[in-house]
């Protein structure tokens, strides 16, 4: 399973990238706003930093302007994936840009039928939002399962990019189901290392190292 990091914060991306934990990056207008940076400048910096796909989202709602924005974003770097919303106009833009050979990430997916449409429009990635479904007491993980079954039934190559990941359990469940990619904030990726028994075990080992005077160097 690939790990994308869901942020536009350069230091956080660089830190995880140095550990080999970054297979790509996703951004959205809210993350760009949070960074306080110009979208074109910060996206270029991210593309220079990581080898994998970097999703940058269009701002328009009509297909023609989305396509024009997408083409401008694609000039930034070869690893840009144009992110479009799951609307008819977004799907039109997806079809045109993916027919041109561009990577397209169709975002704001909340149903398996929407995911089916995105695959038929040639999306490289479909982004179902788990956490936002959980927020309204729906089962985000059931959506990932349904999309996996449907894509496998028909051999669609669109990659399931599980988004709106809020917890370590979301990551585990996505891995069990077979999502192709998860995109998560740096804090969630970093939290995957934590286990109380690791902390407790290390504490005991450190006490024994000290009391026995064990030295290697
Ligand atoms: C995905 O591409 C989105 O940027 C993101 O995962 C949304 O997450 P949120 O629901 O926590 O804002």
PDB file of C-alpha atoms and ligand atoms in Angstrom:
ATOM      1  CA  UNK A   1       0.000   0.000   0.000  1.00  0.00           C
ATOM      2  CA  UNK A   2       1.315   3.415  -0.952  1.00  0.00           C
ATOM      3  CA  UNK A   3       1.463   6.272   1.572  1.00  0.00           C
ATOM      4  CA  UNK A   4       0.599   9.752   0.367  1.00  0.00           C
ATOM      5  CA  UNK A   5       0.907  12.618   2.829  1.00  0.00           C
ATOM      6  CA  UNK A   6      -2.065  14.962   3.010  1.00  0.00           C
ATOM      7  CA  UNK A   7      -0.494  18.368   3.596  1.00  0.00           C
ATOM      8  CA  UNK A   8       1.126  21.387   1.935  1.00  0.00           C
ATOM      9  CA  UNK A   9       3.624  21.870   4.793  1.00  0.00           C
ATOM     10  CA  UNK A  10       7.107  21.441   3.282  1.00  0.00           C
ATOM     11  CA  UNK A  11       9.041  20.586   6.509  1.00  0.00           C
ATOM     12  CA  UNK A  12       6.538  17.826   7.409  1.00  0.00           C
ATOM     13  CA  UNK A  13       6.758  16.331   3.907  1.00  0.00           C
ATOM     14  CA  UNK A  14      10.575  16.522   3.958  1.00  0.00           C
ATOM     15  CA  UNK A  15      10.785  14.800   7.366  1.00  0.00           C
ATOM     16  CA  UNK A  16       8.680  11.806   6.296  1.00  0.00           C
ATOM     17  CA  UNK A  17      10.225  11.695   2.817  1.00  0.00           C
ATOM     18  CA  UNK A  18      13.685  11.235   4.339  1.00  0.00           C
ATOM     19  CA  UNK A  19      12.363   8.058   6.017  1.00  0.00           C
ATOM     20  CA  UNK A  20      10.991   6.658   2.756  1.00  0.00           C
ATOM     21  CA  UNK A  21       7.404   7.104   3.963  1.00  0.00           C
ATOM     22  CA  UNK A  22       6.196   9.380   1.160  1.00  0.00           C
ATOM     23  CA  UNK A  23       5.013   7.797  -2.086  1.00  0.00           C
ATOM     24  CA  UNK A  24       3.135  10.962  -3.039  1.00  0.00           C
ATOM     25  CA  UNK A  25       1.387  14.058  -1.707  1.00  0.00           C
ATOM     26  CA  UNK A  26      -2.192  15.313  -1.781  1.00  0.00           C
ATOM     27  CA  UNK A  27      -3.256  18.905  -1.296  1.00  0.00           C
ATOM     28  CA  UNK A  28      -6.617  20.648  -1.445  1.00  0.00           C
ATOM     29  CA  UNK A  29      -7.716  24.309  -1.233  1.00  0.00           C
ATOM     30  CA  UNK A  30      -8.099  24.114   2.564  1.00  0.00           C
ATOM     31  CA  UNK A  31      -4.551  22.739   2.978  1.00  0.00           C
ATOM     32  CA  UNK A  32      -3.162  25.422   0.625  1.00  0.00           C
ATOM     33  CA  UNK A  33      -4.991  28.089   2.668  1.00  0.00           C
ATOM     34  CA  UNK A  34      -3.568  26.614   5.887  1.00  0.00           C
ATOM     35  CA  UNK A  35      -0.021  26.748   4.459  1.00  0.00           C
ATOM     36  CA  UNK A  36      -0.416  30.476   3.708  1.00  0.00           C
ATOM     37  CA  UNK A  37       1.527  29.904   0.469  1.00  0.00           C
ATOM     38  CA  UNK A  38       0.841  30.616  -3.200  1.00  0.00           C
ATOM     39  CA  UNK A  39      -0.579  27.431  -4.758  1.00  0.00           C
ATOM     40  CA  UNK A  40       1.777  27.389  -7.762  1.00  0.00           C
ATOM     41  CA  UNK A  41       4.905  28.094  -5.695  1.00  0.00           C
ATOM     42  CA  UNK A  42       4.234  25.602  -2.909  1.00  0.00           C
ATOM     43  CA  UNK A  43       3.135  22.901  -5.356  1.00  0.00           C
ATOM     44  CA  UNK A  44       6.377  23.328  -7.327  1.00  0.00           C
ATOM     45  CA  UNK A  45       8.416  22.975  -4.109  1.00  0.00           C
ATOM     46  CA  UNK A  46       6.538  19.803  -3.189  1.00  0.00           C
ATOM     47  CA  UNK A  47       7.057  18.358  -6.693  1.00  0.00           C
ATOM     48  CA  UNK A  48      10.797  19.068  -6.445  1.00  0.00           C
ATOM     49  CA  UNK A  49      10.934  17.274  -3.095  1.00  0.00           C
ATOM     50  CA  UNK A  50       9.064  14.041  -3.831  1.00  0.00           C
ATOM     51  CA  UNK A  51       9.225  11.643  -6.770  1.00  0.00           C
ATOM     52  CA  UNK A  52       5.626  10.371  -6.627  1.00  0.00           C
ATOM     53  CA  UNK A  53       2.349  11.962  -7.697  1.00  0.00           C
ATOM     54  CA  UNK A  54       1.474  15.359  -6.194  1.00  0.00           C
ATOM     55  CA  UNK A  55      -2.238  16.166  -6.341  1.00  0.00           C
ATOM     56  CA  UNK A  56      -3.126  19.820  -6.909  1.00  0.00           C
ATOM     57  CA  UNK A  57      -6.794  20.773  -7.001  1.00  0.00           C
ATOM     58  CA  UNK A  58      -8.547  22.992  -9.548  1.00  0.00           C
ATOM     59  CA  UNK A  59     -10.575  25.961  -8.307  1.00  0.00           C
ATOM     60  CA  UNK A  60     -13.207  26.196 -11.067  1.00  0.00           C
ATOM     61  CA  UNK A  61     -16.550  24.414 -11.217  1.00  0.00           C
ATOM     62  CA  UNK A  62     -17.084  24.364 -15.015  1.00  0.00           C
ATOM     63  CA  UNK A  63     -15.309  21.776 -17.144  1.00  0.00           C
ATOM     64  CA  UNK A  64     -13.618  24.165 -19.588  1.00  0.00           C
ATOM     65  CA  UNK A  65     -12.001  26.237 -16.842  1.00  0.00           C
ATOM     66  CA  UNK A  66     -11.063  23.094 -14.894  1.00  0.00           C
ATOM     67  CA  UNK A  67      -9.306  21.795 -18.005  1.00  0.00           C
ATOM     68  CA  UNK A  68      -7.456  25.111 -18.481  1.00  0.00           C
ATOM     69  CA  UNK A  69      -6.455  25.163 -14.795  1.00  0.00           C
ATOM     70  CA  UNK A  70      -5.438  21.518 -14.994  1.00  0.00           C
ATOM     71  CA  UNK A  71      -3.184  22.214 -17.972  1.00  0.00           C
ATOM     72  CA  UNK A  72      -1.551  25.100 -16.097  1.00  0.00           C
ATOM     73  CA  UNK A  73      -0.975  22.883 -13.044  1.00  0.00           C
ATOM     74  CA  UNK A  74       0.510  20.198 -15.303  1.00  0.00           C
ATOM     75  CA  UNK A  75       3.170  22.675 -16.456  1.00  0.00           C
ATOM     76  CA  UNK A  76       4.557  22.769 -12.882  1.00  0.00           C
ATOM     77  CA  UNK A  77       6.156  19.328 -13.018  1.00  0.00           C
ATOM     78  CA  UNK A  78       5.851  15.850 -14.515  1.00  0.00           C
ATOM     79  CA  UNK A  79       4.544  14.353 -11.260  1.00  0.00           C
ATOM     80  CA  UNK A  80       1.430  16.540 -10.995  1.00  0.00           C
ATOM     81  CA  UNK A  81      -1.927  14.791 -10.636  1.00  0.00           C
ATOM     82  CA  UNK A  82      -4.793  17.185 -11.384  1.00  0.00           C
ATOM     83  CA  UNK A  83      -7.467  16.948  -8.710  1.00  0.00           C
ATOM     84  CA  UNK A  84     -11.056  17.545  -9.818  1.00  0.00           C
ATOM     85  CA  UNK A  85     -14.302  17.275  -7.838  1.00  0.00           C
ATOM     86  CA  UNK A  86     -16.787  14.460  -8.403  1.00  0.00           C
ATOM     87  CA  UNK A  87     -19.342  16.413 -10.447  1.00  0.00           C
ATOM     88  CA  UNK A  88     -20.370  15.989 -14.089  1.00  0.00           C
ATOM     89  CA  UNK A  89     -18.074  18.880 -14.986  1.00  0.00           C
ATOM     90  CA  UNK A  90     -15.278  17.314 -12.960  1.00  0.00           C
ATOM     91  CA  UNK A  91     -15.796  14.016 -14.786  1.00  0.00           C
ATOM     92  CA  UNK A  92     -15.732  15.823 -18.152  1.00  0.00           C
ATOM     93  CA  UNK A  93     -12.432  17.461 -17.194  1.00  0.00           C
ATOM     94  CA  UNK A  94     -11.144  14.082 -15.976  1.00  0.00           C
ATOM     95  CA  UNK A  95     -11.923  12.445 -19.320  1.00  0.00           C
ATOM     96  CA  UNK A  96     -10.241  15.192 -21.371  1.00  0.00           C
ATOM     97  CA  UNK A  97      -7.128  15.437 -19.180  1.00  0.00           C
ATOM     98  CA  UNK A  98      -6.702  11.678 -18.793  1.00  0.00           C
ATOM     99  CA  UNK A  99      -7.138  11.209 -22.577  1.00  0.00           C
ATOM    100  CA  UNK A 100      -4.231  13.705 -22.892  1.00  0.00           C
ATOM    101  CA  UNK A 101      -2.157  11.341 -20.729  1.00  0.00           C
ATOM    102  CA  UNK A 102      -2.325  13.327 -17.481  1.00  0.00           C
ATOM    103  CA  UNK A 103      -2.797  11.791 -14.029  1.00  0.00           C
ATOM    104  CA  UNK A 104      -6.197  12.790 -12.618  1.00  0.00           C
ATOM    105  CA  UNK A 105      -7.392  12.399  -9.025  1.00  0.00           C
ATOM    106  CA  UNK A 106     -11.182  12.589  -8.687  1.00  0.00           C
ATOM    107  CA  UNK A 107     -11.924  13.877  -5.206  1.00  0.00           C
ATOM    108  CA  UNK A 108     -14.892  14.295  -2.854  1.00  0.00           C
ATOM    109  CA  UNK A 109     -16.160  10.754  -3.518  1.00  0.00           C
ATOM    110  CA  UNK A 110     -18.830   9.587  -1.090  1.00  0.00           C
ATOM    111  CA  UNK A 111     -20.509   6.694  -2.945  1.00  0.00           C
ATOM    112  CA  UNK A 112     -19.488   3.587  -4.882  1.00  0.00           C
ATOM    113  CA  UNK A 113     -21.586   4.731  -7.855  1.00  0.00           C
ATOM    114  CA  UNK A 114     -19.555   7.952  -7.983  1.00  0.00           C
ATOM    115  CA  UNK A 115     -16.385   5.845  -7.937  1.00  0.00           C
ATOM    116  CA  UNK A 116     -17.716   3.769 -10.832  1.00  0.00           C
ATOM    117  CA  UNK A 117     -18.276   6.933 -12.890  1.00  0.00           C
ATOM    118  CA  UNK A 118     -14.768   8.220 -12.116  1.00  0.00           C
ATOM    119  CA  UNK A 119     -13.208   4.941 -13.271  1.00  0.00           C
ATOM    120  CA  UNK A 120     -15.192   5.069 -16.517  1.00  0.00           C
ATOM    121  CA  UNK A 121     -13.983   8.664 -17.057  1.00  0.00           C
ATOM    122  CA  UNK A 122     -10.381   7.406 -16.860  1.00  0.00           C
ATOM    123  CA  UNK A 123      -9.400   8.620 -13.371  1.00  0.00           C
ATOM    124  CA  UNK A 124      -5.933   7.599 -12.208  1.00  0.00           C
ATOM    125  CA  UNK A 125      -7.065   7.919  -8.579  1.00  0.00           C
ATOM    126  CA  UNK A 126     -10.445   7.985  -6.863  1.00  0.00           C
ATOM    127  CA  UNK A 127     -10.496   9.679  -3.452  1.00  0.00           C
ATOM    128  CA  UNK A 128     -13.263   8.350  -1.172  1.00  0.00           C
ATOM    129  CA  UNK A 129     -13.397  10.405   2.058  1.00  0.00           C
ATOM    130  CA  UNK A 130     -13.612   8.021   5.019  1.00  0.00           C
ATOM    131  CA  UNK A 131     -13.509  10.453   7.961  1.00  0.00           C
ATOM    132  CA  UNK A 132     -16.157  12.787   6.582  1.00  0.00           C
ATOM    133  CA  UNK A 133     -18.565   9.815   6.187  1.00  0.00           C
ATOM    134  CA  UNK A 134     -17.789   8.687   9.727  1.00  0.00           C
ATOM    135  CA  UNK A 135     -18.505  12.287  10.846  1.00  0.00           C
ATOM    136  CA  UNK A 136     -22.116  11.909   9.697  1.00  0.00           C
ATOM    137  CA  UNK A 137     -22.397   8.389  11.207  1.00  0.00           C
ATOM    138  CA  UNK A 138     -22.006   6.539   7.913  1.00  0.00           C
ATOM    139  CA  UNK A 139     -19.479   3.745   7.378  1.00  0.00           C
ATOM    140  CA  UNK A 140     -16.496   5.132   5.455  1.00  0.00           C
ATOM    141  CA  UNK A 141     -14.737   1.777   5.421  1.00  0.00           C
ATOM    142  CA  UNK A 142     -17.748   0.045   3.862  1.00  0.00           C
ATOM    143  CA  UNK A 143     -17.356   2.463   0.941  1.00  0.00           C
ATOM    144  CA  UNK A 144     -13.706   1.419   0.464  1.00  0.00           C
ATOM    145  CA  UNK A 145     -14.805  -2.254   0.502  1.00  0.00           C
ATOM    146  CA  UNK A 146     -17.549  -1.645  -2.078  1.00  0.00           C
ATOM    147  CA  UNK A 147     -15.238   0.236  -4.437  1.00  0.00           C
ATOM    148  CA  UNK A 148     -12.576  -2.506  -4.130  1.00  0.00           C
ATOM    149  CA  UNK A 149     -15.157  -5.169  -5.083  1.00  0.00           C
ATOM    150  CA  UNK A 150     -16.533  -3.145  -8.012  1.00  0.00           C
ATOM    151  CA  UNK A 151     -13.128  -2.208  -9.439  1.00  0.00           C
ATOM    152  CA  UNK A 152     -11.915  -5.815  -9.122  1.00  0.00           C
ATOM    153  CA  UNK A 153     -15.134  -7.185 -10.687  1.00  0.00           C
ATOM    154  CA  UNK A 154     -14.518  -5.219 -13.858  1.00  0.00           C
ATOM    155  CA  UNK A 155     -10.734  -4.805 -13.903  1.00  0.00           C
ATOM    156  CA  UNK A 156     -10.778  -1.018 -13.565  1.00  0.00           C
ATOM    157  CA  UNK A 157      -7.225   0.280 -13.148  1.00  0.00           C
ATOM    158  CA  UNK A 158      -8.226   3.421 -11.219  1.00  0.00           C
ATOM    159  CA  UNK A 159      -6.379   3.350  -7.898  1.00  0.00           C
ATOM    160  CA  UNK A 160      -8.362   3.646  -4.666  1.00  0.00           C
ATOM    161  CA  UNK A 161      -6.787   6.542  -2.764  1.00  0.00           C
ATOM    162  CA  UNK A 162      -8.451   6.380   0.660  1.00  0.00           C
ATOM    163  CA  UNK A 163      -8.683   9.965   1.926  1.00  0.00           C
ATOM    164  CA  UNK A 164      -9.917  11.858   4.978  1.00  0.00           C
ATOM    165  CA  UNK A 165      -7.975   9.368   7.106  1.00  0.00           C
ATOM    166  CA  UNK A 166      -8.115  10.387  10.751  1.00  0.00           C
ATOM    167  CA  UNK A 167      -6.832   7.417  12.773  1.00  0.00           C
ATOM    168  CA  UNK A 168      -4.292   4.594  12.788  1.00  0.00           C
ATOM    169  CA  UNK A 169      -7.226   2.147  12.629  1.00  0.00           C
ATOM    170  CA  UNK A 170      -8.368   3.753   9.361  1.00  0.00           C
ATOM    171  CA  UNK A 171      -4.922   2.957   7.926  1.00  0.00           C
ATOM    172  CA  UNK A 172      -5.051  -0.653   9.181  1.00  0.00           C
ATOM    173  CA  UNK A 173      -8.565  -1.231   7.829  1.00  0.00           C
ATOM    174  CA  UNK A 174      -7.599   0.230   4.434  1.00  0.00           C
ATOM    175  CA  UNK A 175      -4.583  -2.082   4.274  1.00  0.00           C
ATOM    176  CA  UNK A 176      -6.791  -5.092   5.137  1.00  0.00           C
ATOM    177  CA  UNK A 177      -9.320  -4.207   2.445  1.00  0.00           C
ATOM    178  CA  UNK A 178      -6.644  -3.557  -0.164  1.00  0.00           C
ATOM    179  CA  UNK A 179      -6.915   0.176  -0.833  1.00  0.00           C
ATOM    180  CA  UNK A 180      -4.103   1.010  -3.259  1.00  0.00           C
ATOM    181  CA  UNK A 181      -3.116   4.216  -1.470  1.00  0.00           C
ATOM    182  CA  UNK A 182      -3.923   6.037   1.762  1.00  0.00           C
ATOM    183  CA  UNK A 183      -3.446   9.746   2.134  1.00  0.00           C
ATOM    184  CA  UNK A 184      -3.134  10.916   5.727  1.00  0.00           C
ATOM    185  CA  UNK A 185      -1.907  13.938   7.663  1.00  0.00           C
ATOM    186  CA  UNK A 186       1.696  13.630   8.924  1.00  0.00           C
ATOM    187  CA  UNK A 187       0.406  13.248  12.514  1.00  0.00           C
ATOM    188  CA  UNK A 188      -1.535  10.086  11.606  1.00  0.00           C
ATOM    189  CA  UNK A 189       1.419   8.549   9.718  1.00  0.00           C
ATOM    190  CA  UNK A 190       3.699   9.303  12.679  1.00  0.00           C
ATOM    191  CA  UNK A 191       1.175   7.814  15.132  1.00  0.00           C
ATOM    192  CA  UNK A 192       1.461   4.419  13.388  1.00  0.00           C
ATOM    193  CA  UNK A 193       4.747   3.767  15.225  1.00  0.00           C
ATOM    194  CA  UNK A 194       3.210   4.050  18.691  1.00  0.00           C
ATOM    195  CA  UNK A 195       2.462   1.056  20.904  1.00  0.00           C
ATOM    196  CA  UNK A 196       2.385   1.142  24.715  1.00  0.00           C
ATOM    197  CA  UNK A 197       4.170  -2.229  24.930  1.00  0.00           C
ATOM    198  CA  UNK A 198       7.011  -0.871  22.773  1.00  0.00           C
ATOM    199  CA  UNK A 199       7.396   2.057  25.204  1.00  0.00           C
ATOM    200  CA  UNK A 200       7.163  -0.226  28.251  1.00  0.00           C
ATOM    201  CA  UNK A 201       9.604  -2.779  26.817  1.00  0.00           C
ATOM    202  CA  UNK A 202      12.132  -0.103  25.914  1.00  0.00           C
ATOM    203  CA  UNK A 203      11.872   1.381  29.404  1.00  0.00           C
ATOM    204  CA  UNK A 204      12.769  -2.014  30.930  1.00  0.00           C
ATOM    205  CA  UNK A 205      15.648  -2.564  28.508  1.00  0.00           C
ATOM    206  CA  UNK A 206      17.054   0.900  29.230  1.00  0.00           C
ATOM    207  CA  UNK A 207      16.892   0.248  32.993  1.00  0.00           C
ATOM    208  CA  UNK A 208      18.766  -3.056  32.517  1.00  0.00           C
ATOM    209  CA  UNK A 209      21.364  -1.401  30.247  1.00  0.00           C
ATOM    210  CA  UNK A 210      21.983   1.173  32.958  1.00  0.00           C
ATOM    211  CA  UNK A 211      22.118  -1.217  35.914  1.00  0.00           C
ATOM    212  CA  UNK A 212      24.308  -3.772  34.089  1.00  0.00           C
ATOM    213  CA  UNK A 213      26.508  -1.079  32.500  1.00  0.00           C
ATOM    214  CA  UNK A 214      26.045  -2.618  29.026  1.00  0.00           C
ATOM    215  CA  UNK A 215      28.116  -0.748  26.418  1.00  0.00           C
ATOM    216  CA  UNK A 216      28.655  -1.270  22.701  1.00  0.00           C
ATOM    217  CA  UNK A 217      30.580   1.837  21.665  1.00  0.00           C
TER     218      UNK A 217
HETATM  219  C1  LIG B   1      -7.860  14.223   0.285  1.00  0.00           C
HETATM  220  O1  LIG B   1      -7.351  14.339  -0.802  1.00  0.00           O
HETATM  221  C2  LIG B   1      -8.239  15.354   1.138  1.00  0.00           C
HETATM  222  O2  LIG B   1      -7.260  16.353   0.968  1.00  0.00           O
HETATM  223  C3  LIG B   1      -8.275  15.038   2.605  1.00  0.00           C
HETATM  224  O3  LIG B   1      -7.931  13.689   2.850  1.00  0.00           O
HETATM  225  C4  LIG B   1      -9.488  15.508   3.311  1.00  0.00           C
HETATM  226  O4  LIG B   1      -9.383  15.170   4.673  1.00  0.00           O
HETATM  227  P1  LIG B   1     -10.301  15.847   5.797  1.00  0.00           P
HETATM  228  O5  LIG B   1     -11.688  15.302   5.662  1.00  0.00           O
HETATM  229  O6  LIG B   1      -9.675  15.430   7.085  1.00  0.00           O
HETATM  230  O7  LIG B   1     -10.246  17.327   5.553  1.00  0.00           O
END
